[in-house]
XYZ file of C-alpha atoms in Angstrom:
326
model
C 30.087 -23.312 -18.286
C 27.899 -20.218 -18.282
C 27.816 -18.775 -14.739
C 26.763 -15.417 -13.338
C 23.875 -13.352 -12.031
C 20.915 -12.189 -14.078
C 19.048 -9.143 -12.786
C 15.460 -9.560 -13.947
C 12.718 -6.944 -13.996
C 9.969 -9.346 -12.952
C 6.649 -8.777 -14.705
C 3.369 -8.502 -12.843
C 1.424 -11.741 -12.639
C 4.469 -14.000 -12.703
C 5.633 -15.968 -9.688
C 9.339 -16.032 -8.918
C 9.271 -19.735 -9.730
C 7.812 -18.906 -13.148
C 10.771 -16.603 -13.794
C 13.269 -19.261 -12.687
C 11.634 -21.742 -15.083
C 11.849 -19.274 -17.942
C 15.526 -18.582 -17.172
C 16.327 -22.293 -17.151
C 15.118 -22.459 -20.733
C 16.914 -19.282 -21.792
C 20.214 -20.294 -20.182
C 19.959 -23.969 -21.103
C 20.589 -25.224 -17.563
C 18.566 -26.546 -14.651
C 20.883 -24.903 -12.136
C 19.096 -21.589 -11.624
C 18.013 -20.088 -8.292
C 16.805 -16.763 -6.949
C 17.815 -14.542 -4.035
C 14.390 -13.833 -2.566
C 10.890 -14.096 -3.956
C 8.488 -11.450 -5.163
C 4.722 -11.893 -5.054
C 2.963 -12.244 -8.413
C 1.472 -8.768 -7.899
C 4.916 -7.198 -7.466
C 7.350 -6.187 -10.178
C 10.995 -5.223 -10.252
C 14.371 -6.580 -9.235
C 14.625 -10.352 -8.953
C 18.226 -11.589 -8.712
C 18.842 -14.969 -10.328
C 22.003 -17.067 -10.156
C 23.063 -19.405 -12.951
C 25.273 -22.454 -12.386
C 28.210 -21.587 -10.069
C 26.659 -18.205 -9.246
C 23.841 -19.956 -7.362
C 26.422 -20.268 -4.569
C 26.480 -16.479 -4.230
C 22.724 -16.268 -3.656
C 22.812 -17.078 0.054
C 24.988 -13.991 0.578
C 22.525 -11.793 -1.343
C 19.408 -12.906 0.542
C 20.241 -10.924 3.687
C 21.052 -7.626 1.979
C 18.979 -4.441 2.260
C 16.077 -4.131 -0.200
C 14.421 -1.030 -1.652
C 10.842 -0.657 -2.863
C 8.420 1.847 -4.303
C 4.828 1.144 -3.323
C 1.296 2.501 -3.083
C -0.665 2.097 0.147
C -4.458 2.484 0.097
C -5.904 3.757 3.368
C -9.585 3.088 4.099
C -9.726 -0.610 3.222
C -8.215 -3.705 4.819
C -7.918 -6.995 2.912
C -7.353 -10.583 3.945
C -3.967 -10.649 2.177
C -2.928 -7.076 3.100
C -2.670 -6.378 -0.634
C -4.981 -5.811 -3.598
C -5.215 -9.513 -4.451
C -7.318 -10.337 -1.375
C -10.940 -9.661 -0.549
C -11.766 -6.517 1.406
C -12.460 -7.433 5.030
C -13.173 -3.945 6.430
C -13.847 -0.502 5.023
C -13.769 2.864 6.801
C -13.815 6.342 5.313
C -10.352 7.888 5.243
C -11.720 11.379 4.549
C -10.554 12.680 7.930
C -7.008 11.329 7.548
C -4.675 14.223 6.787
C -1.023 14.476 5.765
C 0.173 15.150 9.313
C -1.498 11.983 10.617
C -0.015 9.915 7.789
C 3.478 11.266 8.453
C 3.129 10.567 12.177
C 1.986 7.020 11.496
C 4.865 6.381 9.100
C 7.425 7.853 11.518
C 6.397 5.225 14.082
C 7.207 2.482 11.575
C 10.779 3.622 10.904
C 13.855 2.134 12.560
C 13.989 -1.173 14.400
C 10.466 -2.503 14.819
C 8.663 -5.733 15.638
C 6.592 -6.730 12.605
C 3.930 -9.424 12.362
C 4.160 -10.926 8.859
C 1.050 -11.210 6.745
C -0.804 -14.421 7.523
C -0.944 -15.060 3.781
C 2.810 -15.513 3.489
C 5.247 -18.292 2.653
C 6.311 -18.711 6.275
C 5.934 -22.304 7.402
C 3.734 -23.178 10.382
C 4.299 -26.759 11.546
C 5.691 -27.655 8.135
C 2.930 -26.045 6.052
C 2.980 -22.650 4.367
C 0.954 -20.060 6.238
C -0.940 -19.011 3.104
C -2.045 -22.625 2.516
C -3.490 -22.806 6.019
C -5.371 -19.521 5.522
C -6.763 -20.658 2.177
C -8.064 -23.818 3.831
C -10.046 -21.659 6.259
C -7.712 -21.778 9.232
C -7.033 -18.610 11.233
C -3.268 -18.122 11.421
C -1.463 -15.739 13.758
C 2.256 -15.416 13.152
C 4.749 -14.243 15.738
C 6.267 -10.773 15.456
C 9.864 -10.608 14.305
C 12.461 -7.840 14.348
C 13.019 -5.919 11.114
C 14.658 -2.598 10.349
C 13.049 0.117 8.234
C 15.968 2.290 7.161
C 13.843 4.686 5.105
C 10.071 5.142 4.756
C 9.345 8.288 2.753
C 6.084 9.697 1.394
C 6.176 10.777 -2.253
C 2.541 11.668 -2.841
C -0.872 11.569 -1.152
C -4.067 11.374 -3.232
C -7.726 11.306 -2.170
C -9.714 8.791 -4.210
C -13.460 8.219 -4.555
C -14.314 11.559 -3.000
C -11.835 11.009 -0.188
C -13.361 7.733 0.947
C -9.942 6.150 0.428
C -6.500 7.741 0.323
C -3.601 6.464 -1.779
C -0.096 7.090 -0.456
C 2.931 6.594 -2.699
C 6.005 5.663 -0.658
C 9.604 4.537 -0.955
C 11.052 2.052 1.538
C 14.557 0.774 2.303
C 14.400 -2.194 4.667
C 16.167 -5.203 6.066
C 15.733 -8.715 4.837
C 12.522 -10.279 6.129
C 10.419 -7.108 5.957
C 6.915 -7.337 4.507
C 5.921 -4.122 2.752
C 2.267 -5.134 2.770
C 2.510 -5.523 6.546
C 3.686 -1.892 6.696
C 0.566 -0.922 4.724
C -1.639 -2.937 7.090
C -0.009 -1.495 10.214
C -0.213 2.095 8.966
C -3.912 1.662 8.239
C -4.531 0.129 11.654
C -2.636 2.925 13.402
C -4.822 5.494 11.614
C -7.995 3.570 12.453
C -9.142 3.122 8.850
C -7.371 -0.015 7.648
C -4.892 -0.233 4.828
C -3.474 -2.490 2.173
C -0.903 -2.476 -0.613
C -2.087 -1.777 -4.161
C 1.252 -1.630 -5.993
C 4.787 -2.808 -5.266
C 7.981 -2.497 -7.256
C 11.334 -3.645 -5.933
C 14.002 -1.205 -7.057
C 17.135 -2.593 -5.407
C 18.524 -5.782 -3.861
C 21.823 -5.126 -2.128
C 24.058 -3.519 -4.780
C 21.901 -4.659 -7.712
C 19.509 -2.040 -9.084
C 16.530 -1.630 -11.362
C 18.805 0.153 -13.853
C 20.661 -3.144 -14.302
C 17.489 -5.194 -14.631
C 16.213 -6.538 -17.929
C 12.750 -7.738 -18.854
C 12.228 -11.347 -19.857
C 11.600 -10.168 -23.409
C 14.956 -8.371 -23.464
C 16.711 -11.388 -21.980
C 15.180 -13.630 -24.626
C 16.802 -11.396 -27.243
C 20.141 -11.163 -25.431
C 20.983 -12.973 -22.202
C 22.621 -10.210 -20.148
C 24.684 -11.938 -17.444
C 26.661 -10.217 -14.698
C 29.880 -12.210 -14.676
C 30.922 -13.865 -11.412
C 33.826 -11.538 -10.635
C 31.769 -8.409 -11.260
C 28.900 -9.759 -9.173
C 31.168 -10.585 -6.235
C 33.042 -7.263 -6.340
C 29.732 -5.412 -6.109
C 28.443 -7.617 -3.301
C 31.298 -7.816 -0.784
C 34.772 -6.535 0.091
C 37.573 -7.669 -2.187
C 41.039 -9.095 -1.622
C 43.666 -9.306 -4.359
C 45.738 -12.488 -4.227
C 49.178 -13.284 -5.529
C 49.623 -16.168 -7.963
C 50.929 -18.349 -5.133
C 48.003 -17.494 -2.858
C 45.537 -18.161 -5.684
C 46.945 -21.649 -6.167
C 46.810 -22.442 -2.445
C 43.238 -21.228 -2.077
C 42.092 -22.975 -5.257
C 42.963 -26.257 -3.558
C 41.186 -25.304 -0.329
C 44.328 -24.500 1.628
C 44.765 -21.643 4.078
C 46.773 -18.490 3.452
C 47.739 -15.520 5.616
C 44.821 -13.594 7.086
C 43.651 -10.399 5.445
C 44.550 -6.911 6.714
C 41.260 -6.611 8.632
C 41.860 -9.773 10.691
C 41.415 -9.190 14.406
C 39.188 -6.154 13.878
C 35.388 -5.837 13.720
C 35.749 -5.709 9.913
C 37.379 -9.147 9.708
C 35.885 -11.484 7.129
C 33.610 -14.210 8.497
C 31.811 -17.207 7.028
C 28.587 -15.184 6.901
C 30.297 -12.014 5.675
C 33.280 -13.182 3.662
C 35.697 -11.342 1.413
C 35.868 -12.099 -2.318
C 39.378 -13.170 -3.308
C 40.660 -12.559 -6.831
C 43.607 -13.912 -8.789
C 45.951 -11.436 -10.530
C 43.991 -12.178 -13.713
C 40.849 -10.781 -12.055
C 39.174 -14.183 -11.805
C 37.113 -14.901 -8.689
C 39.005 -17.654 -6.862
C 37.085 -18.014 -3.599
C 35.234 -16.408 -0.733
C 37.424 -16.202 2.370
C 36.922 -15.925 6.121
C 39.627 -14.883 8.576
C 40.478 -17.291 11.389
C 43.252 -16.091 13.653
C 46.380 -15.557 11.580
C 44.979 -17.364 8.587
C 42.271 -16.948 5.968
C 40.386 -20.055 4.933
C 38.053 -20.654 1.989
C 34.295 -20.569 2.578
C 33.583 -21.307 -1.086
C 36.067 -22.138 -3.841
C 35.272 -21.155 -7.430
C 38.566 -21.904 -9.196
C 37.680 -24.230 -12.105
C 38.299 -27.899 -11.521
C 39.594 -27.515 -7.979
C 36.421 -27.459 -5.893
C 36.589 -30.142 -3.229
C 33.823 -31.541 -1.038
C 33.975 -29.670 2.221
C 35.148 -26.467 0.566
C 31.630 -25.508 -0.426
C 30.175 -24.569 2.933
C 27.591 -21.845 2.518
C 27.172 -18.889 4.783
C 23.425 -18.392 5.057
C 21.477 -21.215 3.485
C 20.772 -23.016 0.256
C 20.895 -21.251 -3.107
C 17.535 -19.873 -4.081
C 16.058 -20.609 -0.662
C 15.382 -16.961 -0.045
C 12.471 -16.084 2.127
C 10.369 -13.030 1.963
C 10.905 -9.418 2.375
C 7.596 -8.627 1.081
C 4.610 -10.508 0.110
C 7.010 -13.246 -0.413
C 9.011 -10.308 -1.454
C 12.114 -11.040 -0.258
C 13.867 -9.518 1.958
């Protein structure tokens, strides 16, 4: 059975669900999920899992994401991006590079961020964006996110300086909304701001260089095999033949060398265990003197109860921006 990750360069105008639907047809299977959505406006890295690899997706959702983006200062929109109507406009002619850099510096590190009201976050069981579209005013609670890097690449005055476009690169934690960064920068500078372009360049260890367009994938389905995907994603442990057999049936083996230290494998941050052949056997967590399977991949030996997931359901990723996942 065909299993692995597909790193897609999502086209503009497509929803993440659209891409999943297209991949189901290309791969000939219904079992396809994604590791965090991207808004239709956004392009770039969308990680899909096929068949057994959907069980890796919950461990990808929480990884660091990287983006390149353009922020327009001088206009605020209802969606905090270019797809929404302009709600306020103020000349940004007096905004200089020093002010922009100061505003961005305040948004680096661990911050409390209020997600865009037009987001996929559920409020009393209904998506926030659906409530806004029905005319309801929605105010979401701030949540902690980490902005590891927020760098300015270029600053351009547009329309005689009435608005200013700022090209940036951002590395951030899961759950970060890049369009909320644009909104908050504009508010801090007193002129409003929104996102006009967004491209996700990295999800955890998976990069834009690995990504393929849907047209390319239609010509040749480029799949990152399960073992390669897991080795890139998490620490590895090499098993003996005997250990591989025990784990493949859901039994415990001796704990890994990091057991009892802060680097010990856990259910949320497991280690990928490989047979001498290089095949991915399971994901393991240390528990005292033993290591136990979190997920078992050995063919034919998966048992109910051995498929506990660390962070959620495959493809259930929530946003890191716009719905962009984070």
